[in-house]
CSV table of C-alpha atoms in Angstrom, one decimal:
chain,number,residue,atom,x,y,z
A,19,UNK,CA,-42.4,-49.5,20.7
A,20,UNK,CA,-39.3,-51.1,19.4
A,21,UNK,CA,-39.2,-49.7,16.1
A,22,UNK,CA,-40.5,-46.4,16.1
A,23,UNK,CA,-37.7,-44.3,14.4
A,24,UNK,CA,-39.2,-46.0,11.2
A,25,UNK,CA,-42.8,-45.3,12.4
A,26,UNK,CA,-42.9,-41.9,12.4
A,27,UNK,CA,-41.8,-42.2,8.7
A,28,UNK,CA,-45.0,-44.3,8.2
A,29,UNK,CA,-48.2,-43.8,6.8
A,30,UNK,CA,-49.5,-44.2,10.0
A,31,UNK,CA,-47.8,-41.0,11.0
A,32,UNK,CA,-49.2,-39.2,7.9
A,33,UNK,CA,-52.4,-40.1,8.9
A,34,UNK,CA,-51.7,-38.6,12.4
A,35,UNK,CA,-50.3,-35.1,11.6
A,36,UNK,CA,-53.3,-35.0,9.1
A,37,UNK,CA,-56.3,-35.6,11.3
A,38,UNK,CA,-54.5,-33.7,14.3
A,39,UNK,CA,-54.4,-30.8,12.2
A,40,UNK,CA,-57.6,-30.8,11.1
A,41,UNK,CA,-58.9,-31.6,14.3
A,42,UNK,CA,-56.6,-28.5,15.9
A,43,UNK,CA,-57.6,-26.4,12.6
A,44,UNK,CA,-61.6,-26.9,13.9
A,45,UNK,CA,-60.9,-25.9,17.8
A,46,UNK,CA,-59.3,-22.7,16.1
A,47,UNK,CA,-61.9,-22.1,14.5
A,48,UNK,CA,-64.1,-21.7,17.5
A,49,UNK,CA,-61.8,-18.5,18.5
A,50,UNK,CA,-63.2,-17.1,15.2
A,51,UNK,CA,-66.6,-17.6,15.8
A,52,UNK,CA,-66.6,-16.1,19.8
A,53,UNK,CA,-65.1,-12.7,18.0
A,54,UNK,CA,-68.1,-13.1,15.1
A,55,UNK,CA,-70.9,-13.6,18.0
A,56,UNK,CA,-68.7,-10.8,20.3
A,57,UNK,CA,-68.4,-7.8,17.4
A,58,UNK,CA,-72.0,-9.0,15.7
A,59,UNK,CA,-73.9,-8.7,19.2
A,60,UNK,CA,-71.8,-6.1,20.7
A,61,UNK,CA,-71.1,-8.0,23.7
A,62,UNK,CA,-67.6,-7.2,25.1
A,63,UNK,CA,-65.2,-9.0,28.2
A,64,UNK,CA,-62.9,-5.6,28.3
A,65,UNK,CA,-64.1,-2.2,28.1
A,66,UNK,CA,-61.2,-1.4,25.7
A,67,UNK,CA,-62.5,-3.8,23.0
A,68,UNK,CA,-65.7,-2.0,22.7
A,69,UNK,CA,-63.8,0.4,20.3
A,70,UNK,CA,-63.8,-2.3,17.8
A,71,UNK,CA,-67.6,-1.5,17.0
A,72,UNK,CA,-69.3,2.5,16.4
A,73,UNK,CA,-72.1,3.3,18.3
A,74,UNK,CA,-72.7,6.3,20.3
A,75,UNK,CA,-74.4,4.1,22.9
A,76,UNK,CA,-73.1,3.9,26.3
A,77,UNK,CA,-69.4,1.9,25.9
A,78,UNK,CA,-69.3,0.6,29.5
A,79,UNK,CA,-72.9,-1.4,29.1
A,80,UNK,CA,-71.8,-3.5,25.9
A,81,UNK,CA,-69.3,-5.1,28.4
A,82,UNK,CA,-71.4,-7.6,29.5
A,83,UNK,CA,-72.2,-12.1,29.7
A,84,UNK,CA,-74.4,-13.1,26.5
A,85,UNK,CA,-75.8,-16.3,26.6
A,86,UNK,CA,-74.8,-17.4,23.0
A,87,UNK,CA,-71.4,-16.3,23.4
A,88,UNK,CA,-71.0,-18.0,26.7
A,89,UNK,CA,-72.4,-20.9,24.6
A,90,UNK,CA,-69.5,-20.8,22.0
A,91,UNK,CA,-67.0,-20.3,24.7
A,92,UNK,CA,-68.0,-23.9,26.6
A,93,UNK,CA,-67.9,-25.5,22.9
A,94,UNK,CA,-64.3,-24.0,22.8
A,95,UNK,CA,-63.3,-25.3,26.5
A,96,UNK,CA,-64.9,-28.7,25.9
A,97,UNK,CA,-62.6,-28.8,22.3
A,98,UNK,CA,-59.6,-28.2,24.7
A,99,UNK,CA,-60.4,-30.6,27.3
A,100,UNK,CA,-60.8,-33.4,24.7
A,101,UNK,CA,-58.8,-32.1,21.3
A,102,UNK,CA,-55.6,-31.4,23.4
A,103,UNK,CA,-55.5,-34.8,24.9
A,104,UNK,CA,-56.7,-36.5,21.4
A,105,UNK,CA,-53.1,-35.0,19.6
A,106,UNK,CA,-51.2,-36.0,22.9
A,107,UNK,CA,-52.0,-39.3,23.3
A,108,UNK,CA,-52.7,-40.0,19.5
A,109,UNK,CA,-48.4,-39.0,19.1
A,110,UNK,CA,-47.9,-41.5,21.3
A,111,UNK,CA,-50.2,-44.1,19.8
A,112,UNK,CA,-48.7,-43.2,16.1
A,113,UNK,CA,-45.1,-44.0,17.2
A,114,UNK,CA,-46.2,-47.3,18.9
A,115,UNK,CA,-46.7,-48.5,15.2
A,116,UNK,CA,-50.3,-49.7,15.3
A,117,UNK,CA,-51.6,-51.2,12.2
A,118,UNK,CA,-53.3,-48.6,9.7
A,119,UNK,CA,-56.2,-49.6,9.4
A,120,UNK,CA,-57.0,-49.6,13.2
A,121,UNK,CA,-55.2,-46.3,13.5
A,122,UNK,CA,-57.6,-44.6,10.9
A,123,UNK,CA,-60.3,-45.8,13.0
A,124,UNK,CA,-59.3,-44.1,15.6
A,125,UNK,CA,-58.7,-40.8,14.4
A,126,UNK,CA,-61.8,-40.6,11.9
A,127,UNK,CA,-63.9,-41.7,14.6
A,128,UNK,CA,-62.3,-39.3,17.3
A,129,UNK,CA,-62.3,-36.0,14.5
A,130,UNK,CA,-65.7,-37.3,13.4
A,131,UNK,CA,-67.1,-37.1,16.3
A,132,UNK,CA,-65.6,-33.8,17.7
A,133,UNK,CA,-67.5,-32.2,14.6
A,134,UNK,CA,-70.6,-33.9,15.7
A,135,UNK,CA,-70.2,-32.6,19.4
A,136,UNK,CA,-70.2,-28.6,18.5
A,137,UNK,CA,-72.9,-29.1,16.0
A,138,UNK,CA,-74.9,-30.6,18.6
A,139,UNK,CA,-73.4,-27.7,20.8
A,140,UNK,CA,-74.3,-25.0,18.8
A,141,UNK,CA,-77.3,-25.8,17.5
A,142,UNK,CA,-78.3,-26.9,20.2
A,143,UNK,CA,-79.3,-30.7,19.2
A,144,UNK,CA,-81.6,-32.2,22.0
A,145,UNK,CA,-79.7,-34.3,24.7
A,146,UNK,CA,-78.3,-37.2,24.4
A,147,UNK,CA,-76.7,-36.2,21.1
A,148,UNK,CA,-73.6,-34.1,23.0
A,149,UNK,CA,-73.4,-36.3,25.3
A,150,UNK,CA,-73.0,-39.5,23.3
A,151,UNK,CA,-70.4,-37.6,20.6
A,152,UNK,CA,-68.6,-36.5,23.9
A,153,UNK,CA,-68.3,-40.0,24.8
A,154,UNK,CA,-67.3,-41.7,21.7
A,155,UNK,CA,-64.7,-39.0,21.3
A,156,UNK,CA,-63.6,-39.9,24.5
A,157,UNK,CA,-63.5,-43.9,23.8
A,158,UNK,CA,-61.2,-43.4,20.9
A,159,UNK,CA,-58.9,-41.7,23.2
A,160,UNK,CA,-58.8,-44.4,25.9
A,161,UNK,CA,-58.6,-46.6,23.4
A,162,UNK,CA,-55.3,-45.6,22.2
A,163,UNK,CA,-54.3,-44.8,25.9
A,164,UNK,CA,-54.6,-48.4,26.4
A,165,UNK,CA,-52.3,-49.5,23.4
A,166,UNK,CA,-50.0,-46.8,24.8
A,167,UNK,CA,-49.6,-48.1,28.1
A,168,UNK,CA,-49.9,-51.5,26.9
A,169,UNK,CA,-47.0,-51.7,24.6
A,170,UNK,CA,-44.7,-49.1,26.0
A,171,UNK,CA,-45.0,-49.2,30.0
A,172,UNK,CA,-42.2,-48.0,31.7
A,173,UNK,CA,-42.8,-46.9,35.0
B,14,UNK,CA,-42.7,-35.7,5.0
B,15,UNK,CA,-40.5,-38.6,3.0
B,16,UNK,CA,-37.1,-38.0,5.8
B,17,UNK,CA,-38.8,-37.1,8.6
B,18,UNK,CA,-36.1,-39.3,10.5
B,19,UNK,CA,-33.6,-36.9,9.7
B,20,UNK,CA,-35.4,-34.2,9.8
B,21,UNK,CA,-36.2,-34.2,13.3
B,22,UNK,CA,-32.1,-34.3,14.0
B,23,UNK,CA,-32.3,-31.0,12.0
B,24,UNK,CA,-31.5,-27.2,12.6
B,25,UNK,CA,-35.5,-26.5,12.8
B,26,UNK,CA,-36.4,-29.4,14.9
B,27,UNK,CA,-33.8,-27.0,17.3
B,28,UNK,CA,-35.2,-24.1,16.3
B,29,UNK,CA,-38.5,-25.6,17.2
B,30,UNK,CA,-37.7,-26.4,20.2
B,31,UNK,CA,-36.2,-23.3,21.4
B,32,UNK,CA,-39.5,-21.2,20.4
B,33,UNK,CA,-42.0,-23.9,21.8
B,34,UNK,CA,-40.2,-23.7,25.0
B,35,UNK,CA,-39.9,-20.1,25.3
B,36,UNK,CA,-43.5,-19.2,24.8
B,37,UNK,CA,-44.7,-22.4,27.0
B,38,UNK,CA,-42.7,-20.7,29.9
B,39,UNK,CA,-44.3,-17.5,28.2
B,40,UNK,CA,-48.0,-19.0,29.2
B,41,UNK,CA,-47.0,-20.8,32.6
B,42,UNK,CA,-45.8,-17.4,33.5
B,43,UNK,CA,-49.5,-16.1,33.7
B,44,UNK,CA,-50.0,-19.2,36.6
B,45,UNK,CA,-47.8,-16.9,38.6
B,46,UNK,CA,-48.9,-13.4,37.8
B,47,UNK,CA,-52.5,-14.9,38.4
B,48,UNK,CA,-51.6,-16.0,42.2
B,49,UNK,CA,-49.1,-12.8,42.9
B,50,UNK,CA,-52.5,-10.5,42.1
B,51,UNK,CA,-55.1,-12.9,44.0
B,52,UNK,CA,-52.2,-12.7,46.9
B,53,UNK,CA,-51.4,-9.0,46.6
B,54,UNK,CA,-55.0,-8.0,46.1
B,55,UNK,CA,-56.2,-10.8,48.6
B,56,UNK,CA,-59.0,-12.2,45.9
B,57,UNK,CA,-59.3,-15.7,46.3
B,58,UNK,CA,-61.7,-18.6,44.5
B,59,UNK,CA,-61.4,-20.9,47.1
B,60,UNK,CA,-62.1,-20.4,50.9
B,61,UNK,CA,-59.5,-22.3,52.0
B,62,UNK,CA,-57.1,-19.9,50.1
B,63,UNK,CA,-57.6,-17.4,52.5
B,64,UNK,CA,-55.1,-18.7,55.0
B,65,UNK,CA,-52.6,-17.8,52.5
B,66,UNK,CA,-52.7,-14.1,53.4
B,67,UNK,CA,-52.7,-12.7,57.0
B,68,UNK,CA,-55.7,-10.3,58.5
B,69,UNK,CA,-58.3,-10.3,61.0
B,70,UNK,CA,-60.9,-9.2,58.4
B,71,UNK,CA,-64.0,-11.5,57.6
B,72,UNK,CA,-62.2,-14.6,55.7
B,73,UNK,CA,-65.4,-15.3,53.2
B,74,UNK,CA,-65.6,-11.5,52.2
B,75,UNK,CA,-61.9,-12.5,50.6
B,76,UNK,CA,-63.5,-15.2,48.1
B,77,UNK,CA,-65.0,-12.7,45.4
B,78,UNK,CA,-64.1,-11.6,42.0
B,79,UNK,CA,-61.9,-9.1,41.2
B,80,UNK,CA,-62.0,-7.2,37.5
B,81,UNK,CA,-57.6,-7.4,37.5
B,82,UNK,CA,-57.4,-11.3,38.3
B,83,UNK,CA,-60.0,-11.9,35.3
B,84,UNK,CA,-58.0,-9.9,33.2
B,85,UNK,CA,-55.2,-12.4,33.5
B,86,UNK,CA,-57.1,-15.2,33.8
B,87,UNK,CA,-58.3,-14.4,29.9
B,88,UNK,CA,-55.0,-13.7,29.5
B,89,UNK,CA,-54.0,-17.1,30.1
B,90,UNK,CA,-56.9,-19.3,28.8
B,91,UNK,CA,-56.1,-17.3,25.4
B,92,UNK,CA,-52.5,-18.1,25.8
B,93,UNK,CA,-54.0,-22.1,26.3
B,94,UNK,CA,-56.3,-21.3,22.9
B,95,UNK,CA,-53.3,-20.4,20.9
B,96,UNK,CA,-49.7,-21.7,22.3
B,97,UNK,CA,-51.2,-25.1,22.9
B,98,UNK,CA,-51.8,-24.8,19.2
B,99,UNK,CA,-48.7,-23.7,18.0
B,100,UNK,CA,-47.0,-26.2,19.9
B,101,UNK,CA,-49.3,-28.9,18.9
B,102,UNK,CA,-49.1,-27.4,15.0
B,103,UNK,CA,-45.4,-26.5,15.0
B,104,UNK,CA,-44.3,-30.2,15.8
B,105,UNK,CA,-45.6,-31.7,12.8
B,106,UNK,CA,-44.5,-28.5,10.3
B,107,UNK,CA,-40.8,-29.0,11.8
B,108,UNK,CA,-41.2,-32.8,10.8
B,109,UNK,CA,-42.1,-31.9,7.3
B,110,UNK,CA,-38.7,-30.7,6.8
B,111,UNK,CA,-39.6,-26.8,6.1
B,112,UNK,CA,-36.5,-24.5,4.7
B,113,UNK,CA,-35.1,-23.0,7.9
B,114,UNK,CA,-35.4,-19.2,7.3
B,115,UNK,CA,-39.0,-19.9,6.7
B,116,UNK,CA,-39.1,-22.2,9.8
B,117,UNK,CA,-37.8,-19.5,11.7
B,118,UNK,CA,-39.6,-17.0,10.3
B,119,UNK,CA,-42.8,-18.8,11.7
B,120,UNK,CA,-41.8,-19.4,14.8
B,121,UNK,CA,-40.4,-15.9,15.6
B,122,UNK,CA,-43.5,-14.2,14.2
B,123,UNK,CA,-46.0,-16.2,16.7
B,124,UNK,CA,-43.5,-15.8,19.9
B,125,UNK,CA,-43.4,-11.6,19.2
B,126,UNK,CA,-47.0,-11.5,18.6
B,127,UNK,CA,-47.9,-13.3,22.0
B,128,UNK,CA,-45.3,-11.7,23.9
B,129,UNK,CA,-46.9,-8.4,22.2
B,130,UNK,CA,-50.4,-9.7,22.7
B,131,UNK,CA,-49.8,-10.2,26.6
B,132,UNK,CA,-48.4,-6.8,27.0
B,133,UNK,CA,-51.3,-5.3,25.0
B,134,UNK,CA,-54.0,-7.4,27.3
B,135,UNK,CA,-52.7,-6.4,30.3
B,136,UNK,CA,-51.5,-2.9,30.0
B,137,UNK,CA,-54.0,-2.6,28.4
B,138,UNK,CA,-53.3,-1.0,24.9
B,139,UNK,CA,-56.3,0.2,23.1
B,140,UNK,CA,-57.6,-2.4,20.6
B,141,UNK,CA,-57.4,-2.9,17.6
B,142,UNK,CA,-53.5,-3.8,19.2
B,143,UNK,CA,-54.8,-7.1,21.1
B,144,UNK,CA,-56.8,-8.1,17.8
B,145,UNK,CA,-53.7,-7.3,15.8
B,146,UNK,CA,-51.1,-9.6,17.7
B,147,UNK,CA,-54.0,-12.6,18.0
B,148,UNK,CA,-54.7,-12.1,14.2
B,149,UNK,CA,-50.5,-12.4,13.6
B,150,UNK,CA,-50.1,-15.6,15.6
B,151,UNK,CA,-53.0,-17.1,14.4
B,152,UNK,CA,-52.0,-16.6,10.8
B,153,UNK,CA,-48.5,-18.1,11.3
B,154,UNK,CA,-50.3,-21.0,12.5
B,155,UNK,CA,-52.6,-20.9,10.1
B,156,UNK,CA,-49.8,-21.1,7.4
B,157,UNK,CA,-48.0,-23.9,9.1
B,158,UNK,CA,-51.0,-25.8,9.1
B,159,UNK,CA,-51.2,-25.5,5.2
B,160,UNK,CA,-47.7,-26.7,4.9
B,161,UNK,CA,-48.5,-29.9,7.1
B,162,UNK,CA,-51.7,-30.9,4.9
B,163,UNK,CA,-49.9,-29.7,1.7
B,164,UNK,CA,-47.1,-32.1,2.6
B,165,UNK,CA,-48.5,-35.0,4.6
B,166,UNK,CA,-52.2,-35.1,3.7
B,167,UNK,CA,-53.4,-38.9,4.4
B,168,UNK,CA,-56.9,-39.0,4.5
C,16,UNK,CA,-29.5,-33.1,20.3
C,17,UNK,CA,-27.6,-34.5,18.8
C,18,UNK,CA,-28.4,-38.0,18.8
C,19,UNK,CA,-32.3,-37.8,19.6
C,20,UNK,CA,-33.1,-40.1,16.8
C,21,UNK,CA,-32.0,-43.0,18.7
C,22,UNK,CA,-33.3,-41.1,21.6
C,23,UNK,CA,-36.8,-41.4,21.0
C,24,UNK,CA,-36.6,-45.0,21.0
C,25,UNK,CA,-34.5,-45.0,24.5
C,26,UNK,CA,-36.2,-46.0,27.7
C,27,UNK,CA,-36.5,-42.2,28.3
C,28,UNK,CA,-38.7,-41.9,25.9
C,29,UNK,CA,-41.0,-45.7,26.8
C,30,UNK,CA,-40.8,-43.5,30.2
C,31,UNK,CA,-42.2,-40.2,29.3
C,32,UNK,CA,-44.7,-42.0,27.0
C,33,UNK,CA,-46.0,-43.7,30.2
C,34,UNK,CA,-46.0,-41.0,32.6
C,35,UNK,CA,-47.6,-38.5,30.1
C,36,UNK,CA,-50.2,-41.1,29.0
C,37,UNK,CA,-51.3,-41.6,33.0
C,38,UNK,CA,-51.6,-37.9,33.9
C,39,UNK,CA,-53.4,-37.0,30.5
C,40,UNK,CA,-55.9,-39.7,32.0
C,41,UNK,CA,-56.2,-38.2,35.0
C,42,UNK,CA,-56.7,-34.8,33.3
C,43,UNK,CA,-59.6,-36.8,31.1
C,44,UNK,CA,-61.0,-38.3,34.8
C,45,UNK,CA,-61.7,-34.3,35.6
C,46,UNK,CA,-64.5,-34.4,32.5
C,47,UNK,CA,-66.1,-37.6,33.8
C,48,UNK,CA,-66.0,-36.0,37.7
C,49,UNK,CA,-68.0,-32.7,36.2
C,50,UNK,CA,-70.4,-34.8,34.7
C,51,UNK,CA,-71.1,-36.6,37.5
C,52,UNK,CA,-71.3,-33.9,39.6
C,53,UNK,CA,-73.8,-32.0,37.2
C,54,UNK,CA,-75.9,-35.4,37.1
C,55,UNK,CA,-76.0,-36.2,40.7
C,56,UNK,CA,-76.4,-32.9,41.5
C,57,UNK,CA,-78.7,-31.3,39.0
C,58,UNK,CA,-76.8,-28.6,38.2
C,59,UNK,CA,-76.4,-27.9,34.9
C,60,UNK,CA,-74.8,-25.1,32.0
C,61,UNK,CA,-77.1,-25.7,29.2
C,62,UNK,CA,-80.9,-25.7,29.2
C,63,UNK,CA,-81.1,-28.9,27.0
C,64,UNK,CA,-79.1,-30.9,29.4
C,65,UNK,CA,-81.8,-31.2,31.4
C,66,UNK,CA,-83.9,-33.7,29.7
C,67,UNK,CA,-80.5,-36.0,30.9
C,68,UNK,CA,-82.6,-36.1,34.5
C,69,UNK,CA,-85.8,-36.8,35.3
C,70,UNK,CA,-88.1,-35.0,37.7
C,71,UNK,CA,-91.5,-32.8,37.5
C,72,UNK,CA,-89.2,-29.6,38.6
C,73,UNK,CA,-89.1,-26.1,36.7
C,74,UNK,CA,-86.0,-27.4,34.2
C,75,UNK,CA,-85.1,-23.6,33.8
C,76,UNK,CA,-84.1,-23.5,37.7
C,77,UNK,CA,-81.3,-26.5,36.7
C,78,UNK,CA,-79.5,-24.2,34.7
C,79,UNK,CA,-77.3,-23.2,37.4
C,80,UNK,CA,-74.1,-22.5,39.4
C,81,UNK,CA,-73.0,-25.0,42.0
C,82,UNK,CA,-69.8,-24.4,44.2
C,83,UNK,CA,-68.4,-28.0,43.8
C,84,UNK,CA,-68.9,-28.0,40.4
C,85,UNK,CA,-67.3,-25.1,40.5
C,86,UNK,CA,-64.6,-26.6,42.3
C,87,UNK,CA,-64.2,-29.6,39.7
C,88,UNK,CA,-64.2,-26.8,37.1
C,89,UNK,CA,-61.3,-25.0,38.5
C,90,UNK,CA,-58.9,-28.5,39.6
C,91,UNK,CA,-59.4,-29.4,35.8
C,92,UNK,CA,-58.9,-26.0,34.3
C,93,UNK,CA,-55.5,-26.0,36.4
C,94,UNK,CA,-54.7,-29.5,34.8
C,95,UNK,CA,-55.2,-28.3,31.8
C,96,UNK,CA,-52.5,-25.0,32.6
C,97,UNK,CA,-50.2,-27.6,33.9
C,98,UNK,CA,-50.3,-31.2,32.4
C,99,UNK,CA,-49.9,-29.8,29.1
C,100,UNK,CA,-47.3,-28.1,29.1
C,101,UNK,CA,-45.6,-31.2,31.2
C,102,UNK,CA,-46.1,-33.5,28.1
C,103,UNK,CA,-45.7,-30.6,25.4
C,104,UNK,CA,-42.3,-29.9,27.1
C,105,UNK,CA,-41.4,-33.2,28.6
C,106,UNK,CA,-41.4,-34.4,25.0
C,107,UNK,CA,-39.0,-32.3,24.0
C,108,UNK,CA,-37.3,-33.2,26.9
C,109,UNK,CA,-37.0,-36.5,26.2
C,110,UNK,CA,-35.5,-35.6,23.0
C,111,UNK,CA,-32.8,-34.3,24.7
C,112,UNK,CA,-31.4,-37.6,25.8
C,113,UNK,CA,-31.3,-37.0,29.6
C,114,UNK,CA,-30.2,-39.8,32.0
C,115,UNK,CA,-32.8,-42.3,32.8
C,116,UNK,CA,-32.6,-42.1,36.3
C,117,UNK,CA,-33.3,-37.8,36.3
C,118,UNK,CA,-35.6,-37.9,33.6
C,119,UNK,CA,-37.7,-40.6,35.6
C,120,UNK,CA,-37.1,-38.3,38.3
C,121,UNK,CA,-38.8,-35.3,36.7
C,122,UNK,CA,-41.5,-37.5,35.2
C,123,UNK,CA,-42.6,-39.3,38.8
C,124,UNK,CA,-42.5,-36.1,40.5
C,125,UNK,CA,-44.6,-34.2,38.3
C,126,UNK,CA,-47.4,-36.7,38.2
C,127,UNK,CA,-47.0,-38.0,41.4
C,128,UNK,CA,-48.0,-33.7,42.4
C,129,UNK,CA,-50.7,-33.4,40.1
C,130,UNK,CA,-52.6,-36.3,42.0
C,131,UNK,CA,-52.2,-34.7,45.0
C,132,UNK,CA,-52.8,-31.3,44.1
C,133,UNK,CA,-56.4,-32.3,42.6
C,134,UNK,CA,-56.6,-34.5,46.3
C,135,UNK,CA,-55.9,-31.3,47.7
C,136,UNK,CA,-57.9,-29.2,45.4
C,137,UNK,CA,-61.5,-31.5,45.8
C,138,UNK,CA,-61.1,-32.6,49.3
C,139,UNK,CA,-59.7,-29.6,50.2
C,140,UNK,CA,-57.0,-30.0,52.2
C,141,UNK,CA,-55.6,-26.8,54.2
C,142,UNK,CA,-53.5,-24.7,52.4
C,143,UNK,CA,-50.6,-24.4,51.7
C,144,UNK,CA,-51.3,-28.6,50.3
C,145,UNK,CA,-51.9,-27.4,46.8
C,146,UNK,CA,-50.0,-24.2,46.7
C,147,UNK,CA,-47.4,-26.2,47.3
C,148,UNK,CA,-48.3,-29.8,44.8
C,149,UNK,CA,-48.9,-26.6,42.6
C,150,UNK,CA,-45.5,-25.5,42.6
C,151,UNK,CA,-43.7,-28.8,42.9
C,152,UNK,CA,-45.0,-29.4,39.7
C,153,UNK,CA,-44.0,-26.5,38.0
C,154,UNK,CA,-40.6,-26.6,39.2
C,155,UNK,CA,-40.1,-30.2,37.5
C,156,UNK,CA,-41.8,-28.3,34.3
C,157,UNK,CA,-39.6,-25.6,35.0
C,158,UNK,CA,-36.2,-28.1,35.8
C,159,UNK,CA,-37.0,-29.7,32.0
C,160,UNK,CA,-37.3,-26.5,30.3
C,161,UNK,CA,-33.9,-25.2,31.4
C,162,UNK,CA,-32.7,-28.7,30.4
C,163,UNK,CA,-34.2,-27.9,27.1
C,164,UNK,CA,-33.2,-24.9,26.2
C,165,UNK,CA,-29.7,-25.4,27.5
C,166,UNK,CA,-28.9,-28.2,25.7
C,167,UNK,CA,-30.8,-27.4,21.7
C,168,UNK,CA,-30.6,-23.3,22.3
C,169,UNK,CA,-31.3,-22.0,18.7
C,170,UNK,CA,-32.5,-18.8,18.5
């Protein structure tokens, strides 16, 4: 990590901020889609936010668990447990100046798969398809933990 | 994104940090307000919890669910959905080398409208004030999302 | 601030890249324990996880709660309300151009907490153990903040 101050001027580093944001843009996205499936289905966590829809149905029973919104909500928590540490650790890895080529790997294959994972979430896709994008996200990010640790330990 | 170097030296890089701070301290504030409730109101998820409050009552009747701790409990994960974000988001905008009134204006914007949207989850204000403030923060980071692609797209 | 460009090449920085990189890992090890305990255990969220075991059993009755899943849902959902915002502000911390010695400080006694809070969370130890790893952590959080904002205040 000798050199950074000129990495993070690097293509490498416009590579970065570009799939992080996309990546972060997509796990935004999901906050969308839990109001869609809350305000389409009438399915409320707080009694006040069943004024957002008309009815003259009983308020109180529209707060209440649906199983396709609790559905989106686990894509959403999965995004954070493994998009969060993805933009983390992939900072790091920018500004250890890894070659481009490999650095594109990682991201494309990390974003790539993240995609995969709440398609297979939401549509559902049959096991192992979840299971297998959660892992291959997950490789690219130990992947770059490793070049992390291995070029700029300092405990 | 071509003087990133000096950018991150600049005025907004300060500004940056200032904001990303306050509203982190914002969301590990809910930590607390989560464990003075589950202490006050003696609700606990874990048995061994209840040694943390006096009483000769039945210790497992303590490990329920109360409708006030949830409140702030969605009160924080949403903080985690949108700070984390910002924060995340906000980084690489500030290293793009934005004008600083419109830096500012950003980063002002999404601070008032969680600080606004906290208040309004947990007074709570009727809607549509909750789906107001989340709508404001998510469109500042929205916008600085465009300015990172806009400037640094490297696909 | 004002020097953080050479800053983030400093052994501060090699530092927090380290110490961030090892507890993001062991916030990632908190996926990999869930899964294990859903697999083991036969417990799972989604119906079509269940072709992931084998057995002659009713599938629909594995789509359930479990306590220590439960458990391992909560230690990782406080990792994720406390390890990031250690590396969101311990970057900008380290931007700040502490002294080695305090910054290493902060950085070994955050994540030296946060293995013995999830310790204490999954064995589970007697409170107050991770009441008080809990808040050990979050006064180092809290320490690097103040640091922050007292030294690149711009409001």
């Amino acid at each position: 990590m000798a050199e950074v101050v000129h990495m993070i001027d690097s293509e490498v580093f416009l590579a970065f901020s570009t799939y992080a944001t996309i990546v972060i843009l997509k796990m935004m996205l999901m906050s969308f889609m839990t109001s869609y499936f809350r305000l389409t289905r009438k399915v409320f966590a707080n009694l006040e936010d069943t004024a957002l829809v008309r009815g003259e149905e009983d308020k109180k029973k529209l707060v209440r668990v649906d199983a396709d919104v609790e559905r989106v909500r686990r894509c959403h928590q999965n995004d954070l447990e493994n998009v969060v540490p993805f933009v983390l650790i992939g900072l790091l890895y920018a500004l250890t100046g890894p070659d481009l080529y490999t650095a594109l790997l990682h991201f494309r294959v990390f974003v790539g798969s993240r995609f995969f994972h709440s398609v297979a979430y939401l549509t559902p896709l049959p096991q192992p398809c979840r299971a297998l994008a959660f892992l291959v996200g997950m490789g690219s990010n130990l992947s770059m933990a490793y070049r992390v640790l291995s070029t700029a330990l300092y405990l």
